[in-house]
XYZ file of C-alpha atoms in Angstrom:
158
model
C 47.383 24.334 -5.182
C 49.666 27.194 -5.542
C 53.354 27.263 -4.197
C 55.757 30.073 -3.235
C 59.416 29.248 -2.926
C 60.262 32.596 -1.375
C 59.012 33.790 2.110
C 56.503 36.388 2.191
C 58.214 39.306 4.216
C 54.861 40.916 5.462
C 53.137 37.952 6.496
C 54.180 38.346 10.321
C 52.748 42.161 10.395
C 49.840 41.159 8.199
C 48.527 38.714 10.946
C 47.958 41.809 13.271
C 45.743 43.597 10.875
C 42.063 43.074 10.542
C 41.762 43.446 6.446
C 41.888 40.411 4.272
C 44.929 41.781 2.082
C 48.078 40.079 2.184
C 47.346 36.302 1.846
C 47.400 35.541 -1.847
C 48.582 32.073 -2.225
C 45.798 29.687 -1.854
C 45.994 26.583 0.325
C 49.626 26.337 0.983
C 52.481 28.796 1.139
C 56.181 27.201 1.564
C 58.970 28.903 3.489
C 61.892 30.267 1.676
C 63.768 27.655 -0.493
C 67.256 29.437 0.138
C 66.708 28.474 3.933
C 65.299 25.194 4.009
C 66.392 23.896 0.492
C 64.650 23.565 -2.677
C 63.466 19.932 -2.006
C 61.680 20.585 1.078
C 60.022 23.813 0.034
C 58.781 22.340 -3.462
C 57.547 19.087 -1.852
C 55.037 20.800 0.563
C 57.127 19.676 3.588
C 57.686 23.135 4.822
C 55.349 26.251 5.090
C 51.881 27.237 6.148
C 48.950 25.610 5.162
C 45.126 26.374 5.404
C 42.366 23.789 5.434
C 38.796 24.787 3.770
C 36.534 26.486 6.256
C 33.530 24.132 7.023
C 30.429 23.780 9.329
C 31.596 22.104 12.530
C 30.979 18.254 13.053
C 31.293 18.647 16.910
C 29.905 22.176 17.871
C 26.512 23.528 16.806
C 26.530 26.721 14.669
C 30.118 27.115 14.153
C 32.619 27.248 11.213
C 35.923 25.779 11.599
C 39.160 25.976 9.900
C 42.401 24.458 10.678
C 45.450 26.242 10.130
C 49.257 25.210 10.706
C 52.824 26.381 10.434
C 55.188 23.207 9.967
C 58.485 21.986 8.573
C 58.992 18.211 8.118
C 62.454 17.173 9.951
C 63.179 20.709 11.255
C 62.240 22.635 14.484
C 61.168 26.061 13.899
C 62.024 28.486 16.682
C 59.304 30.718 17.982
C 56.996 28.929 15.586
C 53.662 31.144 15.641
C 50.633 30.675 13.590
C 47.777 32.917 13.407
C 44.243 32.326 11.618
C 41.840 34.916 10.639
C 38.294 34.083 9.248
C 35.903 36.283 7.378
C 32.597 35.815 6.023
C 31.066 37.239 2.854
C 28.811 40.116 2.945
C 27.178 42.517 0.319
C 29.899 45.173 0.925
C 33.109 42.553 1.121
C 34.724 40.371 3.707
C 33.783 40.824 7.252
C 36.209 39.841 9.863
C 34.896 37.478 12.369
C 37.560 35.988 14.464
C 41.554 35.607 15.229
C 43.404 32.923 16.892
C 46.907 32.546 17.328
C 49.321 29.671 18.617
C 52.680 29.921 19.605
C 55.407 30.952 19.772
C 56.743 27.211 20.398
C 60.045 25.609 19.393
C 58.566 22.808 17.511
C 58.414 21.260 14.083
C 54.607 21.904 13.791
C 52.085 24.150 15.460
C 48.445 24.562 14.601
C 45.280 26.517 15.223
C 41.517 25.763 14.507
C 39.684 29.042 14.058
C 36.273 28.718 15.176
C 33.699 31.041 14.490
C 29.846 31.472 15.780
C 27.191 31.668 13.062
C 23.344 31.945 13.112
C 21.768 28.591 12.288
C 20.667 28.416 8.699
C 22.681 31.305 7.578
C 24.786 31.127 4.321
C 27.730 32.679 3.497
C 31.220 32.196 1.775
C 33.911 31.977 4.240
C 37.763 32.938 3.855
C 40.481 31.890 6.310
C 43.838 33.406 6.363
C 46.938 31.855 7.714
C 50.167 33.923 8.633
C 53.168 31.729 9.777
C 56.744 33.146 11.209
C 59.659 31.896 13.166
C 63.396 31.039 12.941
C 64.384 28.339 10.791
C 68.284 27.394 10.396
C 69.150 30.668 11.961
C 66.939 32.715 9.469
C 63.644 34.324 9.889
C 60.744 32.903 7.903
C 57.312 33.892 7.180
C 54.436 32.890 4.913
C 51.009 33.379 4.411
C 48.289 31.544 2.676
C 44.622 31.273 2.453
C 41.431 29.125 1.784
C 37.905 30.245 0.938
C 34.656 28.532 -0.174
C 33.731 29.436 -3.644
C 30.185 28.759 -2.770
C 28.117 29.446 0.073
C 27.866 27.069 3.068
C 25.092 26.600 5.447
C 25.455 27.159 9.090
C 23.955 24.245 11.139
C 23.386 22.010 14.122
C 26.467 19.784 14.000
C 26.179 19.378 9.990
């Protein structure tokens, strides 16, 4: 697991683009240590987390990924999270779906990016998460991604 102790200044604007370019930290990126304190950021209690894309166990022929923006013990004002999912193609990553939740004034906000897929199709999947808000009076943003290193199969309630 990789960790960033400074905010990613372009994370909020990157959430609006359809190109997989700016989320370069895998699984978890912390909000700035200067804002929340070194202990919180270093311990993984404050930032953006992206789960591994996986075939849905509840909805036929979908790939799901949960993305969240959070800070244990602190309210993030205008807490917003955006998740963007892509599938592998011979020419690169194909954007499939973007979902956003927020802004809300809470400590944790989640979104599940649910992407339809064709039964039996096999692809690698990548989901990027972009979080932003105000924490202790300072703007914060961070981005992270998770992807399958091997192809996964779309199916009926895998």
